[in-house]
Short mmCIF file of C-alpha atoms in Angstrom, two decimals:
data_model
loop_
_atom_site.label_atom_id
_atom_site.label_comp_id
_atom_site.label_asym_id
_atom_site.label_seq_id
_atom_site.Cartn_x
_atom_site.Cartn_y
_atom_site.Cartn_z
CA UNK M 1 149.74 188.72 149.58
CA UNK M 2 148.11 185.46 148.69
CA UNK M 3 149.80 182.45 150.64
CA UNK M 4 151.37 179.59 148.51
CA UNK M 5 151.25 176.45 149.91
CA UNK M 6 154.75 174.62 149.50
CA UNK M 7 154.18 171.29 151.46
CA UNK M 8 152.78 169.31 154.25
CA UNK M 9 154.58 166.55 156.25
CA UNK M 10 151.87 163.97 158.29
CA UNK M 11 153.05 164.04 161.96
CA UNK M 12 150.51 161.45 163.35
CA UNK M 13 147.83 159.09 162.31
CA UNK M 14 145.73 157.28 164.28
CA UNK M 15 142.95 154.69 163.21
CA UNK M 16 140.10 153.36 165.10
CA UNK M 17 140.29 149.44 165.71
CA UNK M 18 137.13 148.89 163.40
CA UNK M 19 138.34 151.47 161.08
CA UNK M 20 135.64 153.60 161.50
CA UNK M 21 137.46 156.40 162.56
CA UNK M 22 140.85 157.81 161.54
CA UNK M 23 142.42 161.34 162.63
CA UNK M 24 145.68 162.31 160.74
CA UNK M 25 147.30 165.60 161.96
CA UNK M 26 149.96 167.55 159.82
CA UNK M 27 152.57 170.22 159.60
CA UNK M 28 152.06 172.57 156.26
CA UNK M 29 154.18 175.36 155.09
CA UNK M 30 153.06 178.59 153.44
CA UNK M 31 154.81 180.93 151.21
CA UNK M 32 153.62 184.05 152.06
CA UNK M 33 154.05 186.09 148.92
CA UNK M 34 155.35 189.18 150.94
CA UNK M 35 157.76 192.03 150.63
CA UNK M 36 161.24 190.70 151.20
CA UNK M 37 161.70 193.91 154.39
CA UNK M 38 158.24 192.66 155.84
CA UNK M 39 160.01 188.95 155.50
CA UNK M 40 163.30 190.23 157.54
CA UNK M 41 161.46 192.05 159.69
CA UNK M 42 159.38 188.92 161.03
CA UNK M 43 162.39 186.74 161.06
CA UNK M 44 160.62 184.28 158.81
CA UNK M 45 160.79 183.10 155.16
CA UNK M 46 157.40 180.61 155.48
CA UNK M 47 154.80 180.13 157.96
CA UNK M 48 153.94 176.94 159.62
CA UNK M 49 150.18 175.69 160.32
CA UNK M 50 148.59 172.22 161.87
CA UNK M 51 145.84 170.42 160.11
CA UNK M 52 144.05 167.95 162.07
CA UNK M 53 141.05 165.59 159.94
CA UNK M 54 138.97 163.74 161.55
CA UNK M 55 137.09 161.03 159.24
CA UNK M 56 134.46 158.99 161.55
CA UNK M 57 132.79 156.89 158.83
CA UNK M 58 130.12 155.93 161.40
CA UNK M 59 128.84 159.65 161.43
CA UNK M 60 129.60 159.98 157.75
CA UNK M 61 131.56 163.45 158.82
CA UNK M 62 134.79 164.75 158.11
CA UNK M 63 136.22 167.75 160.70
CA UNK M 64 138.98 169.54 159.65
CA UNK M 65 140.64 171.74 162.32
CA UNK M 66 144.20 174.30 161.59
CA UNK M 67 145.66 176.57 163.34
CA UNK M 68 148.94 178.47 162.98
CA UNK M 69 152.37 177.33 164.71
CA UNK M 70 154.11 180.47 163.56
CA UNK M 71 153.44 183.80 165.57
CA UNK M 72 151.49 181.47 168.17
CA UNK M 73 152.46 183.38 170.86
CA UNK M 74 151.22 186.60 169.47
CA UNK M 75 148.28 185.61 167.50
CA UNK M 76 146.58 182.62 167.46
CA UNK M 77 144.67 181.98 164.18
CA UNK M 78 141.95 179.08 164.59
CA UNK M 79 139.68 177.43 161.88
CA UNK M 80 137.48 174.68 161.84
CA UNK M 81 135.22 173.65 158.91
CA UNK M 82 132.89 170.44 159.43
CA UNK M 83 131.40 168.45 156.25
CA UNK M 84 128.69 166.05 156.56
CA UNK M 85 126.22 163.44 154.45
CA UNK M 86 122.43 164.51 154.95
CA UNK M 87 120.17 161.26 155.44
CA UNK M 88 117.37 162.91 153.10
CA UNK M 89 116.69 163.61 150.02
CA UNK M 90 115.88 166.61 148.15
CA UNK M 91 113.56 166.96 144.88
CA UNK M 92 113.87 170.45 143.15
CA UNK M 93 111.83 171.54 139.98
CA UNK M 94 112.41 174.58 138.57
CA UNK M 95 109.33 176.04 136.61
CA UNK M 96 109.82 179.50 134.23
CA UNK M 97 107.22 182.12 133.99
CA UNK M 98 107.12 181.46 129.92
CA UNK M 99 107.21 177.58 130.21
CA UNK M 100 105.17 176.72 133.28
CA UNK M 101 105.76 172.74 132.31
CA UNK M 102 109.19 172.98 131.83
CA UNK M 103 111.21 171.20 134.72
CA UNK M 104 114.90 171.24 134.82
#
């Protein structure tokens, strides 16, 4: 039962006087690849989740927070992945056991 994402419709969007930081919230709907009885019995042919991103440019981080609108009363499903820019650098060399001089 892999999900099959049909759509999303933006429901707010709000940027930051300078810019620097804009949060846009939306309403998606799933497919839920399920058997049609399991469909009927839950009353519902797609599922509805929120998406809220938050881009703050200052921070260089983007949050993105969803949670599901269908079956909220019964189960609450909540996810939140965060993606940032390091401020350092990282040099890797790789050496081989053959080819002790050899980088990559």
């Amino acid at each position: 039962m892999i999900p099959i994402f049909v759509g999303s419709e933006i429901t707010s969007e709000i940027t930051s006087e300078d810019k620097a930081v804009t949060v846009i919230e939306r309403r998606c709907k799933l497919n839920v690849d399920a058997p049609y009885l399991l469909r009927k019995i839950a009353g519902v042919e797609f599922v509805y989740f929120i998406q809220k991103n938050t881009l703050d440019r200052r921070r260089r981080t983007l949050v993105i927070e969803a949670w599901n609108e269908s079956f909220a009363s019964r189960l609450v499903i909540r996810e939140t992945c965060k993606y940032s820019v390091s401020s350092f650098r990282v040099a890797v060399a790789r050496v081989t056991p053959d080819y002790p001089d050899a980088r990559r």
